[in-house]
Amino acid sequence: MFKRICKITFITHGETIHTQDGIISDSIKSPKLNEFGEEDIERVCDYLKKRGVAYDTIYTSPMAYCTQTANIIAKIFHKKPVQIDLKSRNHGDWQGKSYKEVFDELGANALSKTPPNGETIKHFNKRVAALINKLIYENEGNRIIVVTTPEVVQAVVSCVLGITQENQHKLLIKTGSLTQVSYFEDWASIIYSDYKPL
């Protein structure tokens, strides 16, 4: 039998006015959840309650929509979320533009390119992997929740499945969704991905 080190349930923040309108927004002072985003997270909470699984720690990325989401989820477990430095990719000059504008300018594979004054996917993935590895080994034997952005979950799933950086943006990870990964000594397994409770 394989010995699992840690199980992480990644939960993406609920919808915001920016995600609804397809606006690229990676700043810490991002907009908070809109009414649809709050409904997303209520459904996530209902799903977590029905499962009845205990989680040792709830971590959150620092963006406002993530911390708001984490605070809602934390109430059902009577825990305080722990903020970690798991920021979204720095989109540089694309910040505030719509995805449509970027696609119109650079084509269908725009998101695999590096934005002017922004972060490469390689650097972003390396940064995400380093922080997730740290969490895994700090939480040996634990089940934890990490509330973050769809882009961070894309990086995690790509790392586990060996998806190339050029194709990473093709992974659909919606807001208000859950992705669960079991981490073992030398490998990891995706239990489910982009599950959005109804």
Tab-separated table of C-alpha atoms in Angstrom:
chain	number	residue	atom	x	y	z
A	1	MET	CA	0.000	0.000	0.000
A	2	PHE	CA	1.254	3.490	-0.821
A	3	LYS	CA	1.752	5.840	2.093
A	4	ARG	CA	0.006	9.122	1.485
A	5	ILE	CA	1.792	12.179	2.816
A	6	CYS	CA	-0.991	14.725	2.491
A	7	LYS	CA	-4.338	15.264	0.785
A	8	ILE	CA	-5.146	18.749	-0.487
A	9	THR	CA	-8.549	19.988	-1.583
A	10	PHE	CA	-8.016	23.066	-3.739
A	11	ILE	CA	-11.059	25.345	-3.810
A	12	THR	CA	-11.216	28.217	-6.262
A	13	HIS	CA	-12.707	31.523	-5.166
A	14	GLY	CA	-16.273	32.370	-6.130
A	15	GLU	CA	-17.180	34.522	-9.098
A	16	THR	CA	-16.453	38.256	-9.106
A	17	ILE	CA	-17.432	41.069	-11.436
A	18	HIS	CA	-14.033	40.629	-13.131
A	19	THR	CA	-14.372	36.878	-13.713
A	20	GLN	CA	-17.933	37.419	-14.920
A	21	ASP	CA	-16.731	40.006	-17.470
A	22	GLY	CA	-13.523	38.135	-18.406
A	23	ILE	CA	-11.182	40.795	-16.987
A	24	ILE	CA	-7.630	39.815	-16.050
A	25	SER	CA	-7.196	40.694	-12.387
A	26	ASP	CA	-4.348	39.429	-10.227
A	27	SER	CA	-3.930	42.252	-7.726
A	28	ILE	CA	-4.240	41.694	-3.972
A	29	LYS	CA	-7.018	44.305	-3.834
A	30	SER	CA	-9.109	42.364	-6.301
A	31	PRO	CA	-12.897	42.773	-6.329
A	32	LYS	CA	-14.848	40.786	-3.790
A	33	LEU	CA	-17.348	38.065	-4.649
A	34	ASN	CA	-20.519	39.082	-6.426
A	35	GLU	CA	-23.905	37.479	-5.628
A	36	PHE	CA	-23.168	34.574	-8.003
A	37	GLY	CA	-19.810	34.048	-6.292
A	38	GLU	CA	-21.452	33.944	-2.883
A	39	GLU	CA	-23.930	31.361	-4.204
A	40	ASP	CA	-20.997	29.330	-5.614
A	41	ILE	CA	-19.362	29.177	-2.205
A	42	GLU	CA	-22.627	28.387	-0.390
A	43	ARG	CA	-22.895	25.310	-2.638
A	44	VAL	CA	-19.257	24.416	-1.890
A	45	CYS	CA	-19.989	24.703	1.847
A	46	ASP	CA	-23.088	22.497	1.528
A	47	TYR	CA	-20.993	19.890	-0.307
A	48	LEU	CA	-18.252	19.980	2.352
A	49	LYS	CA	-20.818	19.676	5.170
A	50	LYS	CA	-22.473	16.655	3.529
A	51	ARG	CA	-19.121	14.943	3.086
A	52	GLY	CA	-18.441	15.321	6.803
A	53	VAL	CA	-14.650	15.205	6.382
A	54	ALA	CA	-12.483	17.025	8.921
A	55	TYR	CA	-9.718	19.294	7.637
A	56	ASP	CA	-6.676	20.168	9.706
A	57	THR	CA	-5.973	23.605	8.217
A	58	ILE	CA	-7.537	25.993	5.715
A	59	TYR	CA	-5.017	28.038	3.759
A	60	THR	CA	-5.804	30.972	1.508
A	61	SER	CA	-4.103	32.962	-1.213
A	62	PRO	CA	-3.900	36.674	-0.303
A	63	MET	CA	-6.217	38.115	-2.981
A	64	ALA	CA	-9.420	39.646	-1.551
A	65	TYR	CA	-11.719	37.212	-3.396
A	66	CYS	CA	-9.738	34.255	-1.999
A	67	THR	CA	-9.691	35.468	1.604
A	68	GLN	CA	-13.415	36.235	1.446
A	69	THR	CA	-14.076	32.727	0.101
A	70	ALA	CA	-11.816	31.133	2.738
A	71	ASN	CA	-13.546	33.016	5.573
A	72	ILE	CA	-16.945	31.694	4.453
A	73	ILE	CA	-15.634	28.112	4.248
A	74	ALA	CA	-13.727	28.373	7.540
A	75	LYS	CA	-16.921	29.104	9.469
A	76	ILE	CA	-18.265	25.597	8.874
A	77	PHE	CA	-15.090	24.096	10.366
A	78	HIS	CA	-14.768	26.683	13.170
A	79	LYS	CA	-11.246	27.495	12.032
A	80	LYS	CA	-9.392	30.650	11.087
A	81	PRO	CA	-7.840	30.595	7.596
A	82	VAL	CA	-4.061	30.867	7.332
A	83	GLN	CA	-2.890	33.268	4.629
A	84	ILE	CA	-0.020	32.037	2.446
A	85	ASP	CA	1.985	33.749	-0.278
A	86	LEU	CA	0.295	31.853	-3.114
A	87	LYS	CA	-0.366	34.704	-5.506
A	88	SER	CA	-1.827	34.382	-8.961
A	89	ARG	CA	0.417	34.823	-11.990
A	90	ASN	CA	1.644	38.394	-12.482
A	91	HIS	CA	0.019	39.466	-15.741
A	92	GLY	CA	2.015	42.695	-16.044
A	93	ASP	CA	0.567	44.994	-18.710
A	94	TRP	CA	-2.397	42.648	-19.275
A	95	GLN	CA	-3.768	43.546	-15.833
A	96	GLY	CA	-7.221	45.117	-16.272
A	97	LYS	CA	-7.574	44.041	-19.916
A	98	SER	CA	-10.187	41.550	-21.029
A	99	TYR	CA	-9.167	38.075	-22.152
A	100	LYS	CA	-10.901	38.882	-25.449
A	101	GLU	CA	-8.570	41.863	-26.018
A	102	VAL	CA	-5.518	39.703	-25.340
A	103	PHE	CA	-6.770	36.866	-27.580
A	104	ASP	CA	-7.665	39.302	-30.379
A	105	GLU	CA	-4.167	40.751	-30.223
A	106	LEU	CA	-2.087	37.588	-29.730
A	107	GLY	CA	-4.236	34.648	-30.854
A	108	ALA	CA	-5.654	31.538	-29.196
A	109	ASN	CA	-2.409	30.634	-27.385
A	110	ALA	CA	-2.001	34.095	-25.847
A	111	LEU	CA	-2.061	32.798	-22.266
A	112	SER	CA	0.970	30.589	-22.886
A	113	LYS	CA	2.988	33.734	-23.697
A	114	THR	CA	4.661	36.097	-21.271
A	115	PRO	CA	2.834	39.392	-20.743
A	116	PRO	CA	4.942	42.582	-21.049
A	117	ASN	CA	6.324	43.295	-17.546
A	118	GLY	CA	4.708	40.048	-16.370
A	119	GLU	CA	5.679	36.578	-15.187
A	120	THR	CA	6.566	33.611	-17.383
A	121	ILE	CA	4.520	30.433	-16.947
A	122	LYS	CA	7.756	28.605	-16.094
A	123	HIS	CA	8.467	30.971	-13.199
A	124	PHE	CA	4.830	30.924	-12.062
A	125	ASN	CA	4.695	27.106	-12.053
A	126	LYS	CA	7.998	26.880	-10.185
A	127	ARG	CA	6.744	29.345	-7.566
A	128	VAL	CA	3.442	27.462	-7.111
A	129	ALA	CA	5.196	24.050	-6.918
A	130	ALA	CA	7.659	25.291	-4.270
A	131	LEU	CA	4.878	26.567	-2.027
A	132	ILE	CA	2.681	23.479	-2.470
A	133	ASN	CA	5.662	21.189	-1.698
A	134	LYS	CA	6.291	23.181	1.474
A	135	LEU	CA	2.641	22.766	2.511
A	136	ILE	CA	2.734	19.019	1.790
A	137	TYR	CA	5.690	18.385	4.071
A	138	GLU	CA	4.439	20.733	6.790
A	139	ASN	CA	1.143	18.794	6.812
A	140	GLU	CA	2.278	15.188	6.799
A	141	GLY	CA	-0.689	12.919	7.518
A	142	ASN	CA	-3.148	15.810	7.229
A	143	ARG	CA	-6.058	16.814	5.010
A	144	ILE	CA	-5.985	20.481	4.164
A	145	ILE	CA	-7.909	23.008	2.080
A	146	VAL	CA	-6.179	25.593	-0.104
A	147	VAL	CA	-8.414	28.411	-1.363
A	148	THR	CA	-6.866	29.960	-4.438
A	149	THR	CA	-7.380	31.002	-8.064
A	150	PRO	CA	-8.233	28.846	-11.090
A	151	GLU	CA	-4.803	29.650	-12.552
A	152	VAL	CA	-2.987	28.235	-9.512
A	153	VAL	CA	-5.059	25.043	-9.769
A	154	GLN	CA	-4.159	24.814	-13.475
A	155	ALA	CA	-0.479	24.930	-12.458
A	156	VAL	CA	-1.001	22.205	-9.819
A	157	VAL	CA	-2.911	19.868	-12.169
A	158	SER	CA	-0.374	20.465	-14.962
A	159	CYS	CA	2.459	19.532	-12.612
A	160	VAL	CA	0.730	16.331	-11.439
A	161	LEU	CA	-0.228	15.216	-14.961
A	162	GLY	CA	2.881	16.462	-16.784
A	163	ILE	CA	0.938	18.831	-19.043
A	164	THR	CA	3.181	21.171	-21.022
A	165	GLN	CA	3.306	24.877	-20.258
A	166	GLU	CA	2.016	25.584	-23.768
A	167	ASN	CA	-1.151	23.572	-23.060
A	168	GLN	CA	-1.691	24.436	-19.408
A	169	HIS	CA	-4.180	27.234	-20.169
A	170	LYS	CA	-6.435	24.650	-21.879
A	171	LEU	CA	-7.321	23.079	-18.518
A	172	LEU	CA	-10.754	24.362	-17.566
A	173	ILE	CA	-10.890	25.248	-13.889
A	174	LYS	CA	-13.979	27.276	-13.004
A	175	THR	CA	-14.546	29.617	-10.081
A	176	GLY	CA	-16.287	27.963	-7.137
A	177	SER	CA	-14.895	24.525	-8.001
A	178	LEU	CA	-13.007	21.841	-6.080
A	179	THR	CA	-9.952	19.840	-7.137
A	180	GLN	CA	-8.513	17.174	-4.846
A	181	VAL	CA	-4.984	15.786	-4.995
A	182	SER	CA	-3.391	13.019	-2.910
A	183	TYR	CA	0.358	13.441	-2.502
A	184	PHE	CA	2.605	10.434	-1.961
A	185	GLU	CA	6.373	10.170	-1.498
A	186	ASP	CA	7.360	10.308	-5.172
A	187	TRP	CA	4.133	10.981	-7.018
A	188	ALA	CA	0.655	12.477	-6.765
A	189	SER	CA	-2.820	11.466	-7.899
A	190	ILE	CA	-5.754	13.659	-8.912
A	191	ILE	CA	-8.888	12.358	-7.185
A	192	TYR	CA	-11.177	14.805	-8.993
A	193	SER	CA	-10.778	18.153	-10.737
A	194	ASP	CA	-12.987	21.178	-11.438
A	195	TYR	CA	-15.946	19.703	-9.549
A	196	LYS	CA	-18.624	22.356	-9.169
A	197	PRO	CA	-21.376	21.365	-6.693
A	198	LEU	CA	-24.927	21.918	-7.968
